[in-house]
Structures are given as structure tokens and as C-alpha cells.
Amino acid sequence: MKYTIAVLVENKPGVLARVASLFRRRGFNIESLTVGTTEREDLSRMTIVVKGDEKVLEQVTKQLNKLIEVIKVSDVSKDAVERELCLIRVNSPPEKRGEIIELANIFRARIVDVARDSFIIEITGDEDKINAFIDLMRAYGIKEVARTGKVAMVRGGKNGK
Amino acid sequence: MRAADAFIKALEKEGVEVIFGIPGGAILEIYDALYDSNIRHITTRHEQGATHAADGYARASGKVGVVFATSGPGATNTVTGIANAYMDSSPLVVFTGQVARHLIGNDAFQEADITGITMPITKHNYLVTDPKSLLRIVKEAFHIASTGRPGPVLVDIPKDVSQADIEFEYPSKIDLMGYKPKYEGHPMQIKRAVELIMKAERPIILAGGGVRISNAQKELTELAEGIPAFVVTTLMGKGAISEYHPLCLGFVGMHGSKYANYALSESDLIIAVGCRFSDRTTGNASLFAPNAKIIHIDIDPAEIGKNIRVDVPIVGDAKRILSQLKKMIEYKQRKEWGDKVKEWREKYPLKYEKDGFKPQFVVEKACEFFPDAIITTEVGQNQMWAAQFFKVKYPRQFISSGGLGTMGFGFPAAMGAKVACPDKEVIDIAGDGSFLMNIQELATCVHYKIPVKVFILNNGYLGMVRQWQQLFYKERYSATCIGCEKMSFEKIAKGFGAIGITVEKPSEVEDAFKLVKENYDVPVVVDFRVDFKANVLPMVPPGKGLKDIIEVEV
């Protein structure tokens, strides 16, 4: 089972290392981790996807809460908007360019760089959508992929703070 | 004002009375400021000794232990002591010097990334990058180390920060957004606990180090009497209730008595207080107390459900919760259970072979001669014999390295405990192997006239490892013979300027103890040349359940 947790932390040097090293030394498995600032510049928000059962989730939550700079930990696995961003550099020989552009349009992806024989395509969406798009691109020869990992936010009035 | 001077003034405001440490380049500014202060400084002979001494001081006094070390090797030498304090939740603030800010990251002389290194073994740590934040950080460090579940905090101070010019404005209060320890137990959970206690037929209290930390011996004893429930303790919990109390069954777990382990295993309700269900206490967790409901009282929510399933979790301070429980429960006679435990107690007492010169005999006699002494232990067989045969009366009487199992802890810890409690006799029950790991602190004891006593149960082996080799590795004694019977601890002690005594047979033990008593003011090392084959029994082999016990055959 995969869980997505949102961690609100003080925006200070070393916090990311503290969080990441806690996962490593306690044997928790990080699937992805993203960090960025929030609406308040003294706070950052981490979105962490962790693999394990409920017991692992409980320990992850409790151990994270013990860190002095961690302000709030919430499980946003359910009922949340989840997105990640991916950049794909794909071969684009002249005879295939039309096809690729068409596919990108279907997925609402954007071509952000055009070179003589390759595109860089930007796509956002949930994990499945990005996986599906990458699979389609394989046929043309993928040269490079960069993914951000997941960011998440609970839907509706509830907030992850 | 020079930041170093402001810093020392801040320590005075925090009520720091003594600092253990060693000066060096990066922390020289602070030592220079210390020169004008009345705070006592004890220069140990190794930074590991300083951290263990501060830890022993903290455990004996309940105050925060303070350590100074310089950058690089000075700082890295504190690592074992910090990890030890972290595992046993001991409040420590370690101040390390760091190279000047413009040199950080350049592999400068005596530079080590000590905040990076100690991240997993501190409750929190700081690198002071702005002189203006120094005093706030000092305040926070003491607050974090001593509140909630205590633990070590490290503050790394670059040399140019301690040289900077700042205003002395010591903050009176602090607000840490992400740190708000919870002291009051949840009323609903307390109510559920009371219901379970009233229903229980075979209740038992499992007391851990948290009882000592929250100074809850009185409350625990009253609750035990009020239910009534027998009490077993973890190694850290020794002294949570007087071991002379009729309800106390003593030490439980891998080397606990058979009756304590049976009582815990057969109970139908365990009230665990300030303990973390370590593998040394529970044996194989999946076989642990199969018929018991479990109430777990702990100030650290992360301990609840970490190792053992819990029926009623109560997060908060042990002292407050125990006294609340006491008020809500009613006495209920549980004769059958009382008889059963009594029967186990009579049938399976702690015992040992009496032929030859047995280490257990030394410990038993020490307990007779020095019943009120603070006992520290090294790690290994000596530690377990001390836990089994030295009965303690009061909460901060037994000081031992539980979680990390640090050889070399006991002697410097004794030094710290003696500094904290100068009127108490302080004895380190030692093994020859462990004592050698921080023996240099004898020089410190002699220099500062800190008259601790060291009783070495000298068997010439890394005894506990030898025991495991005998039982689980077909008697292949790989690398465990260290041959200390061939050297003279007596002469070594004398060489340091302490008193040294060698004891070869049981009949000489009493005289040696009398001599120790007469030399109240001097460090004394007694080398007991005990039977090297003696083992710590009973023993629950690793991976087995608590009822699966290897016993001594007498």
C-alpha cells in the first residue's frame, strides 16, 4: 500500500536532511519526496509518498511529529488532488513530429523545446496519466525523463495544515 | 559584549553548576569566557568520558548535563556518549566548537560536520550561523533537552560566532511551533484504563526508566498498593519502586528472574509505564504476554504501538497519570494470583553456584555493605549481575547504559554521579573489559578528588560475549579472551594516584569493603579475580519467549 503524507515544516536549513535521514534510519521506504515553500515564507510543505502498511504509516507519522521543526503531519492519501510534473526528451524525426504533437495535445502536454531531432515535452497530471504518456513516447525513443514526484492537497474545505 | 561572555552568562542563568569537557582551538573563546565564571569545569581525559560523566550527572541529579568539546575530533569523540544518552532519554546539552563560518565546508583543520553526524542521535541539534541567534538557541536547547521525553541536544558554535559582539538579551520564554509536549493524559483513556484495572484478575505493572525521569516512584508505589498489582521493572526502571517492597518482583526480561518473567507472561493486564518494550525486555515480541491486555503510559506517542500492540494508550507524564489512576481505582483482593506469584517466587529464586569465587557473591556482599550507594555499571555480565543481585531502594540509585549498551559508560558516569551527589557513596560495578575502555578517567578522579569506587569483576574475558559463544557458538571463543588476570589493576590504580586492591578469594571480600569504607575520600579500584566461567543466568535466549528460560543448575 502507498500512502501520501503532507508534512508542514519550518523553512530552515537542514530540515530536509532531518526528514530524509529519519526515513532512512528507521527503514521506511520513500517512494517520492517533494518540497516547496507555502503561502507563508517561513514554512515549507513536503509531500512524501511512502510504501508500507498502516503500522508503518502510524510510525512514520509519529516519528515525523517528534522532529522539532515538523509542525503538522497529515495523511492525504484519500480524497486528495495529486499531481506530478514530468519532462520528457523524445526523439522526433521529421516524419514523426505530427504524431507526437497530436499525442501531446490529447494528453494536454506541451512541447517546451524543439531541437533538430528531439522535443522536450512537459506534462502534469496524476501518476497514471504520466506513466501512460511515457509508455506512448517509448515508441519514438525516449532520451531522458525527469519527474518531480507527487504533490498533493486535500479536496474541498479541509486543508492539509 | 563578546558572544562567548554572553554565552557563559546564559549558562549561569540556566543554573548550570558544572560542565564536563576538554578545551581546544575552536572553543577557546568560550573557555576564555569561562575563566571569569563560577561554573565548575571538570576537564576529563577524553570527550567520551565527558559525555558519559554529564549523562551520569543528569541521571543522578535530574538536572541537565552539560558538555564542552572542541571541533573535529573533540566533537566526534562525544558521539558515543550522545548516542548513549539518546537511547536512555537522558537530558544533555553538548556545546561543540566549530571552525569559523567562512571555513565551513572547506575541510578546514579540525572540521567535522557534527550536526550532520549527530542528527540521528540527538533530540535536536543546531549549527549557530548568526551570532544574534546564539542566546535564543541556548535557551531552546535546554528547554528541548529537559522537557517532554528528555534527550541530548547539540549546539555547534563556529569560532567567529563566539568572537562576535552581541547584546545580552536572554529570552524569557520560547515558542517552538512544532514542539509542544503533552503532559496530561486523555481523560477518556484514563477511564478505560481504570475499567481494565478493575476487571483484571492478574494485573502487573511494568515500570521503565520513564518513572525515574518523571520522579514518580511514590505515585507508582501507591498505585501498585492500591490495585494491588505486582511490579516488574526493566533495567532502566530499577528503582521505580523499592526492591525491598513486597510487591516488587525486580528485574524482568532476558536476564530477569524466572518468577518475574512468569508473572509478566501469565498476567491478564500489563500496565506499562515509561517503558519502550525493548527486545531485551519482551523477548520474542510475538510471544509476549499472550493473554494480557496492555495499558501503555508514555510521554512519547511514538513509543505506543511501536513494538507491542496496545489496548489503551495514555500519552502524558507518568507522575500525573499514575496519581490520577490511583484516585480512581478501588482495592480488590486477588488472592489466587497473589498465591501463584508467591509460589513461583519460592520455587524459582535467583541463585548461583557457590563453589569458587563467584562474581554474584561480590555483588551480593556489596549490596549488604553499601545498601544506599549509587550504583553505576559497565556493560555485559557485570551489568546483569548488578541488576540481579544489587537491590536498590530509591529511583536514581541504579545508573546503567540500557539502550545502547555502551562499554566504558559506568566509570565516567560514576564520576558524574559523584559530582552530582557528593554525599553519597558511588560505586561502579565493572567488568575488566569495560573498565579498560575509559580507564583514563581515573586521572580525572584523582586530580579533582572525586572519590568513586570501582569494583571490577575481573574474569579476563569479554564475559557476556564469551557466554554467548559458549551457549550459541559451540564454545568457539573467538577473540574474547583479553587476559586481564595477567595484569595488575592494583598497580594501574596506584600509578594514577588512586588506591588499588586485589582480591583473590571470597574470604577477602569483606576486608576489602571495609578498606573501601575507610577510604571514603579517595578513588579506590578493587580488582576481584572472580571465576571466569561464571555465567549470567537465568537467560532467555534471543528470539525466544520470556518463559523459555535457561536456568542455572545448582
XYZ file of C-alpha atoms in Angstrom:
715
model
C 0.000 0.000 0.000
C 1.181 3.510 -0.781
C 0.382 6.475 1.426
C 0.734 10.146 0.605
C 1.539 12.345 3.551
C 1.807 16.108 3.722
C 4.368 17.463 6.152
C 4.380 21.106 7.119
C 7.833 22.106 8.354
C 9.723 25.199 9.353
C 11.621 26.561 6.382
C 15.143 26.195 7.812
C 18.387 24.705 6.536
C 18.811 21.034 7.344
C 15.125 20.189 7.718
C 15.023 18.160 4.528
C 18.095 16.193 5.683
C 16.450 15.529 9.036
C 13.291 14.216 7.422
C 15.082 12.157 4.787
C 17.530 10.658 7.276
C 14.689 9.714 9.588
C 13.147 7.652 6.800
C 16.445 6.007 6.018
C 17.442 5.066 9.533
C 14.030 3.791 10.559
C 13.826 1.652 7.451
C 10.805 3.427 5.960
C 10.655 3.330 2.218
C 10.299 6.691 0.476
C 8.678 6.399 -2.915
C 8.886 10.103 -3.638
C 9.520 13.329 -1.805
C 8.873 16.865 -2.940
C 9.478 20.113 -1.102
C 8.467 23.668 -1.746
C 7.517 26.806 0.132
C 3.947 27.559 1.123
C 1.807 30.671 1.359
C 3.974 31.584 4.370
C 7.637 32.030 3.597
C 8.743 30.625 6.965
C 7.010 27.320 6.229
C 7.642 24.601 3.672
C 5.469 21.777 2.635
C 6.773 18.311 1.869
C 4.718 15.716 0.090
C 6.024 12.264 0.808
C 4.814 9.036 -0.703
C 5.695 6.075 1.477
C 5.195 2.373 0.943
C 4.061 0.107 3.756
C 1.102 -0.960 5.854
C -0.930 1.009 8.353
C 1.568 0.303 11.111
C 4.338 1.863 9.015
C 2.152 4.889 8.316
C 1.463 5.291 12.037
C 5.163 5.132 12.939
C 6.138 7.463 10.089
C 3.589 9.983 11.309
C 4.596 9.722 14.952
C 8.332 9.803 14.301
C 7.972 12.798 11.980
C 5.969 14.576 14.638
C 8.871 14.129 17.050
C 11.129 16.294 14.904
C 11.239 19.738 16.456
C 10.869 21.552 13.121
C 7.900 19.497 11.961
C 4.688 21.374 12.612
C 1.997 19.150 11.208
C 1.800 15.757 9.535
C -1.331 14.735 7.662
C -2.302 11.683 5.731
C -3.618 12.941 2.380
C -3.880 9.525 0.743
C -7.621 9.792 0.462
C -9.690 12.358 -1.314
C -6.796 14.479 -2.458
C -5.744 16.132 -5.683
C -2.430 14.594 -6.606
C -0.187 15.873 -9.341
C 3.294 15.485 -10.596
C 5.226 17.164 -13.347
C 7.355 15.367 -15.869
C 9.737 16.488 -18.611
C 10.415 14.039 -21.414
C 13.043 14.408 -24.109
C 11.954 12.255 -27.010
C 13.326 11.590 -30.468
C 11.366 13.487 -33.094
C 12.418 12.617 -36.624
C 10.602 14.917 -39.114
C 8.211 12.191 -40.278
C 7.020 11.532 -36.677
C 6.664 15.071 -35.453
C 2.987 15.379 -36.338
C 2.106 12.205 -34.468
C 3.956 13.265 -31.368
C 2.383 16.715 -31.325
C -1.038 15.155 -31.713
C -0.440 12.738 -28.836
C 0.862 15.569 -26.666
C -2.304 17.519 -27.383
C -4.519 14.612 -26.412
C -2.700 14.435 -23.073
C -2.676 18.198 -22.676
C 1.066 18.097 -22.598
C 3.136 20.923 -24.008
C 6.144 20.935 -26.237
C 8.545 23.270 -24.482
C 11.676 22.820 -26.555
C 12.253 21.857 -30.145
C 15.627 20.730 -31.408
C 16.624 19.317 -34.784
C 15.746 15.768 -33.881
C 14.108 15.896 -30.440
C 11.373 17.536 -28.355
C 11.167 18.275 -24.699
C 7.579 17.702 -23.624
C 6.130 18.927 -20.346
C 3.215 17.069 -18.822
C 1.423 17.338 -15.494
C -1.137 15.017 -14.021
C -1.550 12.090 -11.753
C 0.881 9.237 -11.796
C -1.163 7.001 -14.099
C -1.579 9.656 -16.731
C 2.140 10.387 -16.785
C 3.004 6.693 -16.921
C 0.620 6.222 -19.813
C 2.136 9.112 -21.726
C 5.677 7.910 -21.129
C 4.663 4.478 -22.407
C 3.330 6.013 -25.598
C 6.502 8.022 -26.099
C 8.677 4.919 -25.805
C 7.776 4.020 -29.367
C 9.666 7.119 -30.573
C 12.706 6.623 -28.387
C 12.884 8.427 -25.047
C 16.247 10.071 -24.395
C 15.639 11.436 -20.925
C 12.911 11.650 -18.306
C 12.751 13.938 -15.252
C 9.839 13.622 -12.809
C 9.152 15.759 -9.776
C 7.431 13.266 -7.537
C 3.998 13.898 -6.206
C 2.474 17.000 -4.670
C -0.933 16.655 -3.081
C -3.700 18.687 -1.495
C -6.924 17.540 0.093
C -10.067 18.466 -1.834
C -12.773 20.825 -0.624
C -12.735 22.861 2.581
C -10.364 20.652 4.531
C -6.765 21.660 4.457
C -3.688 19.610 4.997
C -2.278 22.016 7.554
C 29.560 42.120 24.695
C 31.640 39.265 23.356
C 29.281 36.439 22.342
C 31.358 33.939 24.344
C 30.847 36.016 27.512
C 27.129 36.357 26.823
C 27.009 32.633 26.261
C 28.569 31.816 29.643
C 26.208 34.296 31.277
C 23.328 32.436 29.639
C 24.554 29.144 31.117
C 24.632 30.786 34.539
C 21.042 31.887 34.001
C 20.123 28.305 33.157
C 21.503 27.262 36.537
C 24.404 25.249 35.149
C 26.695 24.286 38.023
C 29.181 22.018 36.357
C 30.479 21.384 32.863
C 32.432 18.360 31.702
C 34.720 18.840 28.739
C 38.064 19.409 27.090
C 39.195 22.711 25.561
C 40.577 23.082 22.047
C 41.106 25.633 19.308
C 37.595 26.217 18.049
C 36.064 26.539 21.529
C 38.886 28.555 23.100
C 36.932 31.791 23.101
C 34.270 30.141 25.233
C 36.847 28.666 27.606
C 38.367 32.111 27.897
C 34.988 33.481 28.963
C 34.527 30.546 31.366
C 37.679 31.669 33.184
C 35.716 34.514 34.774
C 32.737 32.377 35.767
C 31.970 30.445 38.937
C 30.699 27.468 36.982
C 32.794 24.444 37.845
C 34.584 22.818 34.934
C 35.879 19.290 35.044
C 38.454 18.545 32.383
C 38.068 14.889 31.551
C 40.764 12.933 29.794
C 38.599 12.018 26.795
C 35.458 13.648 25.398
C 33.635 10.318 25.594
C 34.340 10.413 29.320
C 32.913 13.937 29.451
C 29.620 12.982 27.814
C 29.165 9.873 29.989
C 30.042 11.901 33.085
C 27.470 14.542 32.153
C 24.984 11.735 31.497
C 25.694 10.161 34.912
C 25.360 13.597 36.473
C 22.000 14.094 34.765
C 20.666 10.689 35.778
C 21.745 11.054 39.399
C 20.531 14.643 39.827
C 17.637 15.001 37.406
C 19.307 18.151 36.070
C 20.641 18.754 32.566
C 24.211 17.531 31.974
C 26.431 19.956 30.082
C 29.424 19.124 27.878
C 32.015 21.267 26.084
C 34.151 19.918 23.275
C 36.142 21.453 20.520
C 35.533 20.973 16.797
C 36.504 17.934 14.710
C 37.922 15.118 16.838
C 36.708 16.707 20.053
C 33.185 16.733 18.700
C 33.316 13.269 17.148
C 34.619 11.832 20.429
C 31.339 12.856 22.046
C 29.297 10.785 19.612
C 29.116 7.560 21.647
C 28.130 9.464 24.759
C 25.444 11.343 22.865
C 24.028 8.166 21.333
C 24.036 6.579 24.775
C 22.105 9.490 26.281
C 19.688 9.449 23.354
C 18.841 5.775 23.771
C 18.202 6.163 27.503
C 16.444 9.562 27.251
C 18.986 11.455 29.314
C 18.919 15.274 29.203
C 22.235 16.543 27.887
C 23.321 19.734 26.157
C 26.565 19.358 24.247
C 28.285 22.518 23.034
C 30.913 21.976 20.371
C 33.246 24.491 18.840
C 33.203 24.703 15.052
C 35.637 26.239 12.603
C 34.886 29.818 11.590
C 31.892 30.256 9.312
C 33.879 31.177 6.207
C 35.827 27.902 6.535
C 32.819 25.601 6.971
C 32.620 23.124 4.119
C 36.253 23.576 3.117
C 37.632 20.597 5.051
C 39.395 23.080 7.306
C 41.719 21.931 10.102
C 39.690 20.100 12.765
C 36.461 20.488 10.848
C 33.738 17.858 11.121
C 30.077 18.168 10.202
C 28.979 17.337 13.731
C 25.375 18.453 13.276
C 25.153 16.102 10.287
C 26.832 13.313 12.216
C 24.638 13.622 15.295
C 21.332 14.185 13.564
C 20.076 10.639 14.174
C 21.265 10.515 17.805
C 20.123 13.857 19.156
C 16.663 15.009 20.070
C 17.596 18.136 18.139
C 20.740 19.968 17.101
C 21.826 23.391 15.914
C 24.601 24.996 13.941
C 24.708 28.627 15.046
C 25.117 30.637 11.853
C 24.122 34.028 13.246
C 25.632 35.358 16.497
C 22.345 37.117 17.219
C 20.576 33.748 17.461
C 23.082 32.230 19.914
C 21.264 33.042 23.153
C 17.876 32.023 21.816
C 19.380 28.713 20.731
C 20.920 28.142 24.168
C 17.519 28.724 25.755
C 15.829 26.379 23.277
C 18.496 23.712 23.735
C 17.965 23.486 27.496
C 14.215 23.545 27.026
C 14.195 20.768 24.446
C 16.713 18.602 26.339
C 14.805 18.673 29.608
C 11.122 18.652 28.688
C 8.810 16.029 27.244
C 10.845 12.907 26.657
C 14.306 14.202 27.592
C 17.282 13.724 25.325
C 20.578 15.163 24.142
C 20.743 18.419 22.193
C 23.905 19.525 20.427
C 24.794 23.140 19.669
C 27.684 23.716 17.260
C 29.229 27.180 17.617
C 31.648 28.472 14.967
C 34.699 30.191 16.371
C 33.914 33.551 14.773
C 30.396 33.413 16.204
C 31.800 33.118 19.720
C 34.107 36.050 18.942
C 31.342 38.304 17.620
C 29.883 41.224 19.505
C 26.250 40.855 20.664
C 23.788 42.319 23.148
C 22.985 40.209 26.184
C 19.262 39.728 25.825
C 18.320 36.370 27.256
C 14.864 35.324 26.117
C 12.490 34.596 28.983
C 10.158 32.365 27.053
C 10.233 30.335 23.919
C 7.676 29.297 21.427
C 8.560 26.400 19.205
C 5.856 25.871 16.625
C 6.480 22.171 16.237
C 7.310 21.214 19.827
C 4.566 21.076 22.423
C 4.982 18.098 24.766
C 1.768 16.765 26.204
C 1.699 16.111 29.944
C -1.947 15.445 30.755
C -3.344 12.019 29.947
C -6.538 11.857 27.917
C -9.458 11.537 30.391
C -11.286 9.029 28.191
C -8.246 6.743 28.003
C -7.685 7.046 31.740
C -11.275 5.985 32.294
C -10.809 2.993 30.009
C -7.633 2.082 31.896
C -9.475 2.177 35.224
C -12.140 -0.145 33.826
C -9.485 -2.620 32.673
C -7.722 -2.484 36.025
C -10.935 -3.147 37.918
C -11.740 -6.109 35.683
C -8.254 -7.639 35.810
C -7.567 -10.762 37.835
C -3.802 -10.908 37.280
C -2.577 -7.324 36.934
C 1.065 -6.403 36.792
C 2.919 -3.118 36.416
C 5.892 -2.996 34.059
C 7.930 0.019 35.104
C 10.571 1.589 32.884
C 13.025 4.464 33.016
C 10.228 6.976 32.466
C 9.190 6.513 36.086
C 12.564 7.794 37.261
C 12.563 10.612 34.711
C 9.180 11.880 35.881
C 10.077 11.326 39.567
C 7.033 9.109 40.008
C 8.291 6.463 42.429
C 5.808 7.456 45.126
C 2.862 7.508 42.720
C 3.852 4.171 41.205
C 4.213 2.507 44.594
C 0.856 3.876 45.737
C -0.864 2.666 42.597
C 0.694 -0.789 42.973
C -0.507 -0.966 46.572
C -3.910 0.435 45.673
C -4.753 -2.122 42.980
C -2.839 -4.245 44.289
C -0.501 -5.240 41.461
C 2.958 -6.750 41.396
C 5.653 -4.635 39.817
C 8.402 -5.790 37.489
C 10.960 -3.333 36.177
C 13.099 -3.017 33.095
C 16.812 -2.365 33.521
C 16.145 1.379 33.248
C 13.203 1.029 35.615
C 15.229 -0.328 38.521
C 14.335 1.846 41.479
C 10.881 2.738 40.108
C 9.748 1.039 43.308
C 11.961 -0.052 46.187
C 13.185 -3.567 45.500
C 12.592 -4.339 49.150
C 8.871 -3.712 48.686
C 6.838 -6.950 48.889
C 5.052 -6.186 45.602
C 8.303 -5.708 43.690
C 9.407 -8.709 41.655
C 12.524 -6.986 40.400
C 14.164 -7.074 37.053
C 12.468 -8.702 34.060
C 13.479 -9.745 30.552
C 16.433 -11.567 29.044
C 18.223 -11.887 32.398
C 15.311 -11.253 34.707
C 14.313 -13.787 37.343
C 12.156 -16.681 36.308
C 9.379 -15.601 38.671
C 9.317 -12.049 37.287
C 9.203 -13.345 33.728
C 6.497 -15.862 34.584
C 4.404 -13.260 36.350
C 4.651 -10.895 33.377
C 3.897 -13.656 30.863
C 0.885 -15.013 32.772
C -0.698 -11.689 33.642
C -4.022 -10.646 32.138
C -3.279 -6.926 32.375
C 0.024 -5.133 31.931
C 0.231 -1.511 32.993
C 3.408 -0.410 31.233
C 4.755 2.900 32.486
C 7.540 4.848 30.772
C 8.987 1.840 29.050
C 9.500 1.165 25.363
C 9.132 -2.626 25.228
C 12.675 -3.173 24.039
C 13.596 -6.604 22.736
C 15.689 -7.205 25.876
C 12.556 -6.787 27.975
C 9.961 -8.580 25.870
C 11.915 -11.475 24.402
C 10.254 -12.543 21.159
C 7.582 -9.864 20.769
C 5.146 -12.206 19.038
C 5.134 -14.495 22.079
C 4.921 -11.673 24.613
C 2.245 -11.957 27.333
C -0.298 -13.642 25.080
C -3.296 -13.238 27.391
C -2.702 -9.734 28.612
C -4.470 -6.512 27.792
C -1.952 -3.706 27.711
C -2.208 -0.180 29.052
C 0.772 1.873 27.924
C 1.598 5.155 29.618
C 4.333 7.151 27.881
C 5.124 10.769 27.166
C 6.367 9.884 23.676
C 3.433 8.962 21.423
C 5.825 7.255 19.004
C 6.570 4.577 21.612
C 2.973 3.489 21.724
C 2.361 0.564 19.422
C 5.955 0.643 18.137
C 6.968 -2.809 19.353
C 3.913 -4.248 21.082
C 0.184 -3.880 20.383
C -1.523 -1.701 22.965
C -5.147 -1.740 24.115
C -5.209 1.554 25.993
C -2.656 4.212 25.072
C -2.178 7.094 27.512
C 0.173 9.812 26.319
C 1.451 12.083 29.061
C 3.563 12.426 32.170
C 3.798 9.273 34.294
C 3.598 11.093 37.623
C 0.352 12.874 36.822
C -1.309 9.888 35.180
C -0.367 7.425 37.922
C -1.720 9.688 40.610
C -4.952 10.141 38.650
C -5.314 6.401 38.239
C -4.663 5.882 41.933
C -7.552 8.164 42.835
C -9.964 6.375 40.521
C -9.333 2.711 41.303
C -10.522 0.636 44.217
C -8.666 -2.069 46.075
C -9.688 -5.575 45.054
C -8.389 -8.752 46.630
C -6.847 -11.130 44.062
C -5.777 -13.990 46.254
C -5.327 -16.668 43.630
C -2.915 -14.522 41.621
C -1.036 -13.489 44.749
C -0.601 -17.126 45.754
C 0.512 -18.109 42.283
C 3.235 -15.444 42.170
C 4.319 -16.323 45.696
C 4.677 -19.939 44.637
C 6.866 -19.015 41.628
C 8.926 -16.768 43.827
C 9.659 -19.551 46.282
C 10.167 -22.174 43.623
C 12.472 -20.210 41.312
C 14.607 -17.809 43.336
C 17.644 -16.124 41.803
C 20.602 -18.332 42.598
C 24.130 -19.171 41.574
C 26.714 -21.867 42.105
C 28.543 -21.391 45.383
C 31.820 -23.156 44.673
C 34.814 -20.974 43.863
C 34.916 -17.171 43.772
C 31.698 -16.079 42.145
C 31.038 -12.555 40.855
C 27.452 -12.766 42.129
C 28.829 -13.177 45.644
C 30.791 -9.934 45.293
C 27.681 -8.062 44.163
C 25.536 -9.522 46.947
C 28.124 -8.545 49.529
C 28.460 -5.070 48.013
C 24.713 -4.664 48.386
C 24.986 -5.660 52.046
C 27.871 -3.275 52.726
C 26.726 -0.318 50.640
C 22.908 -0.555 50.552
C 22.447 3.171 49.956
C 25.221 3.677 47.434
C 24.543 4.895 43.922
C 25.483 2.037 41.634
C 26.626 2.571 38.105
C 27.505 -0.375 35.913
C 29.574 -1.069 32.899
C 28.030 -3.250 30.189
C 27.962 -7.011 29.988
C 27.890 -9.683 32.653
C 28.821 -7.231 35.419
C 25.787 -5.155 34.499
C 23.381 -8.063 34.607
C 24.760 -9.383 37.890
C 24.391 -5.917 39.355
C 20.811 -5.739 38.073
C 20.031 -9.160 39.528
C 21.791 -9.034 42.884
C 22.045 -5.395 43.911
C 18.663 -4.453 45.351
C 18.046 -0.726 45.100
C 15.795 1.402 47.264
C 15.384 4.717 45.535
C 14.838 5.898 41.967
C 18.166 7.377 40.908
C 20.232 4.750 42.653
C 20.934 2.476 39.694
C 22.598 4.026 36.638
C 23.309 1.849 33.646
C 23.608 2.030 29.891
C 20.452 0.289 28.728
C 19.570 1.068 25.140
C 22.969 1.440 23.573
C 24.818 -0.972 25.874
C 27.943 1.161 25.969
C 31.039 -0.485 27.390
C 33.034 2.200 29.155
C 29.938 4.049 30.353
C 29.880 3.094 34.023
C 33.082 4.606 35.295
C 32.770 8.132 33.878
C 29.045 8.006 34.736
C 30.017 7.219 38.333
C 32.284 10.241 38.256
C 29.379 12.419 37.103
C 27.028 10.918 39.682
C 29.540 11.592 42.448
C 29.832 15.211 41.328
C 26.029 15.459 41.447
C 25.721 13.700 44.818
C 28.961 14.261 46.742
C 27.451 12.941 49.968
C 26.587 9.549 48.505
C 28.922 6.628 48.086
C 29.153 5.956 44.324
C 30.262 2.561 43.070
C 30.899 1.432 39.520
C 30.331 -2.293 39.229
C 32.638 -3.041 36.351
C 33.944 -5.714 34.087
C 37.614 -5.726 33.237
C 36.890 -5.186 29.542
C 34.540 -2.229 30.028
C 36.672 -0.551 32.666
C 39.618 -0.502 30.284
C 37.529 1.421 27.755
C 37.543 4.638 29.793
C 40.189 3.906 32.404
C 41.899 7.232 31.645
C 39.233 8.991 33.720
C 40.989 7.673 36.821
C 43.336 10.575 36.244
C 40.362 12.953 36.333
C 39.014 11.392 39.550
C 42.375 11.675 41.256
C 43.024 15.204 40.014
C 39.656 16.592 41.132
C 39.367 14.355 44.218
C 36.204 12.645 43.005
C 36.277 9.551 45.219
C 34.331 6.969 43.241
C 34.854 3.276 43.871
C 35.304 0.751 41.104
C 34.611 -2.929 41.761
C 35.983 -4.901 38.844
C 34.542 -8.375 38.417
C 37.677 -9.452 36.614
C 37.310 -12.660 34.646
C 39.827 -11.912 31.929
C 37.190 -12.182 29.213
C 34.677 -10.088 27.379
C 32.418 -12.145 29.587
C 28.982 -11.707 28.085
C 30.286 -12.363 24.607
C 32.143 -15.411 25.935
C 28.866 -16.596 27.444
C 27.105 -16.283 24.084
C 29.949 -18.144 22.402
C 29.615 -20.912 24.966
C 25.841 -21.192 24.599
C 25.264 -20.403 20.932
C 28.604 -20.753 19.114
C 29.768 -24.197 20.221
C 32.334 -22.842 22.706
C 34.413 -21.283 19.940
C 35.865 -18.433 21.994
C 36.859 -16.221 19.139
C 38.701 -13.086 20.308
C 37.029 -12.803 23.722
C 39.972 -13.653 25.974
C 41.513 -10.330 26.996
C 43.719 -11.717 29.738
C 43.233 -9.069 32.416
C 44.056 -11.553 35.160
C 47.654 -11.263 33.957
C 47.881 -7.556 34.636
C 47.548 -5.596 37.832
C 44.659 -3.162 38.139
C 46.012 -2.555 41.623
C 49.256 -1.161 40.226
C 47.471 0.707 37.450
C 45.261 2.403 40.041
C 48.303 3.287 42.125
C 50.032 4.602 39.045
C 47.163 7.050 38.554
C 47.393 8.037 42.209
C 44.335 6.112 43.390
C 44.145 3.203 45.817
C 44.276 -0.258 44.308
C 43.322 -3.542 45.961
C 43.424 -7.082 44.646
C 41.019 -9.680 45.998
C 41.674 -13.325 45.178
C 39.149 -15.230 47.269
C 35.723 -14.877 48.894
C 37.159 -14.641 52.399
C 38.961 -11.402 51.480
C 35.871 -9.606 50.185
C 34.663 -8.170 53.483
C 38.072 -6.797 54.412
C 38.333 -5.139 51.050
C 34.934 -3.486 51.504
C 35.958 -2.302 54.963
C 39.050 -0.751 53.441
C 36.901 0.934 50.796
C 34.700 2.392 53.537
C 37.694 3.714 55.414
C 38.954 5.454 52.297
C 35.819 7.472 51.770
C 37.668 10.431 50.266
C 39.865 8.694 47.709
C 39.167 6.899 44.450
C 39.562 3.169 45.027
C 39.782 0.381 42.471
C 39.172 -3.154 43.715
C 40.158 -5.951 41.379
C 38.075 -9.037 42.208
C 39.670 -12.038 40.492
C 36.470 -13.993 40.036
C 35.743 -17.324 38.424
C 35.961 -16.720 34.682
C 33.425 -19.448 33.905
C 30.553 -17.840 35.781
C 27.591 -17.077 33.544
C 24.617 -14.771 33.838
C 21.596 -16.940 34.424
C 18.686 -17.218 34.118
C 18.690 -16.289 30.480
C 16.042 -16.094 27.786
C 17.869 -16.912 24.552
C 17.454 -14.303 21.803
C 14.341 -14.917 19.714
C 12.646 -16.966 22.438
C 9.622 -16.117 24.569
C 10.026 -14.944 28.167
C 9.002 -18.322 29.582
C 11.668 -20.165 27.642
C 14.399 -19.770 30.211
C 17.835 -21.320 30.598
C 18.413 -21.750 34.306
C 21.414 -22.284 36.484
C 21.849 -25.853 37.612
C 22.788 -25.972 41.251
